[in-house]
Amino acid sequence: MKRLIEIFRSPRREGMYLYVDKQQGFVDVPEPLLKQFGEPHSAMTLLLTPERKLARADASAVLESIEANGFYLQMPPTVGEGDDEPG
């Protein structure tokens, strides 16, 4: 499965991104989520395949979520996520 998606960043929360099908746009994104997200700013458009490497998301999970829900929401990293420091 491959899909042309557009990724939007939230102006309200650093590191929050919304992935949607380029053709469908925000049709299936719930209104309360869009209000919390803020005015979406386009970050990029790409052809996504399950094998594609993404910085902080699993491409297969993104595709599955868009197929099932019409969108994928990437939340900001939690404190300590990605730290190389031993715990």
Short mmCIF file of C-alpha atoms in Angstrom, two decimals:
data_model
loop_
_atom_site.label_atom_id
_atom_site.label_comp_id
_atom_site.label_asym_id
_atom_site.label_seq_id
_atom_site.Cartn_x
_atom_site.Cartn_y
_atom_site.Cartn_z
CA MET A 1 0.00 0.00 0.00
CA LYS A 2 1.24 3.47 -0.82
CA ARG A 3 -0.45 6.79 -0.35
CA LEU A 4 0.26 10.44 -1.05
CA ILE A 5 0.05 12.15 2.32
CA GLU A 6 0.45 15.67 3.61
CA ILE A 7 1.95 16.38 7.00
CA PHE A 8 0.91 19.43 9.00
CA ARG A 9 2.55 20.89 12.09
CA SER A 10 0.67 22.40 14.98
CA PRO A 11 1.32 26.05 15.82
CA ARG A 12 0.22 25.39 19.41
CA ARG A 13 2.42 22.46 20.38
CA GLU A 14 6.00 21.87 19.30
CA GLY A 15 6.46 18.38 17.86
CA MET A 16 2.78 17.70 17.18
CA TYR A 17 2.04 16.69 13.57
CA LEU A 18 -1.09 15.61 11.74
CA TYR A 19 -0.78 13.25 8.75
CA VAL A 20 -3.67 13.11 6.26
CA ASP A 21 -4.32 11.71 2.80
CA LYS A 22 -3.47 14.53 0.36
CA GLN A 23 -6.76 14.13 -1.57
CA GLN A 24 -9.02 13.72 1.46
CA GLY A 25 -7.52 16.52 3.54
CA PHE A 26 -9.23 17.12 6.89
CA VAL A 27 -12.59 15.54 5.96
CA ASP A 28 -12.28 12.75 8.57
CA VAL A 29 -10.41 14.70 11.27
CA PRO A 30 -12.71 15.36 14.25
CA GLU A 31 -13.50 19.04 14.85
CA PRO A 32 -12.38 18.94 18.53
CA LEU A 33 -8.96 17.66 17.42
CA LEU A 34 -8.62 20.43 14.84
CA LYS A 35 -9.50 23.03 17.49
CA GLN A 36 -6.87 21.65 19.87
CA PHE A 37 -4.32 21.32 17.05
CA GLY A 38 -4.71 24.93 15.90
CA GLU A 39 -4.41 26.30 12.35
CA PRO A 40 -2.50 23.53 10.50
CA HIS A 41 0.73 24.59 8.78
CA SER A 42 1.82 22.35 5.90
CA ALA A 43 5.23 20.81 6.63
CA MET A 44 5.58 18.46 3.65
CA THR A 45 3.90 16.18 1.15
CA LEU A 46 5.31 12.73 0.43
CA LEU A 47 4.52 9.37 -1.09
CA LEU A 48 4.38 7.06 1.91
CA THR A 49 5.01 3.32 1.69
CA PRO A 50 5.26 0.84 4.60
CA GLU A 51 9.02 0.56 4.03
CA ARG A 52 9.72 4.29 4.22
CA LYS A 53 11.70 5.49 7.22
CA LEU A 54 10.15 8.32 9.20
CA ALA A 55 11.90 10.22 11.99
CA ARG A 56 9.46 9.50 14.82
CA ALA A 57 6.68 7.36 13.42
CA ASP A 58 6.27 3.90 11.95
CA ALA A 59 5.18 4.24 8.30
CA SER A 60 2.97 1.14 8.48
CA ALA A 61 1.18 2.48 11.56
CA VAL A 62 0.68 5.86 9.86
CA LEU A 63 -0.81 4.22 6.76
CA GLU A 64 -3.07 1.96 8.84
CA SER A 65 -4.35 4.88 10.90
CA ILE A 66 -5.06 6.99 7.82
CA GLU A 67 -6.87 4.05 6.21
CA ALA A 68 -8.98 3.38 9.33
CA ASN A 69 -9.49 6.89 10.72
CA GLY A 70 -8.59 9.34 7.96
CA PHE A 71 -5.62 10.76 9.87
CA TYR A 72 -2.61 9.99 12.05
CA LEU A 73 -1.66 12.25 14.98
CA GLN A 74 2.00 12.33 16.00
CA MET A 75 2.42 13.65 19.53
CA PRO A 76 5.52 15.45 20.80
CA PRO A 77 8.20 13.27 22.39
CA THR A 78 7.88 12.75 26.12
CA VAL A 79 10.57 13.97 28.51
CA GLY A 80 13.54 11.66 28.29
CA GLU A 81 12.47 10.07 24.99
CA GLY A 82 15.47 9.71 22.74
CA ASP A 83 17.98 10.50 25.48
CA ASP A 84 21.22 8.59 25.19
CA GLU A 85 21.91 9.05 28.88
CA PRO A 86 21.76 5.89 30.97
CA GLY A 87 18.75 5.86 33.31
#
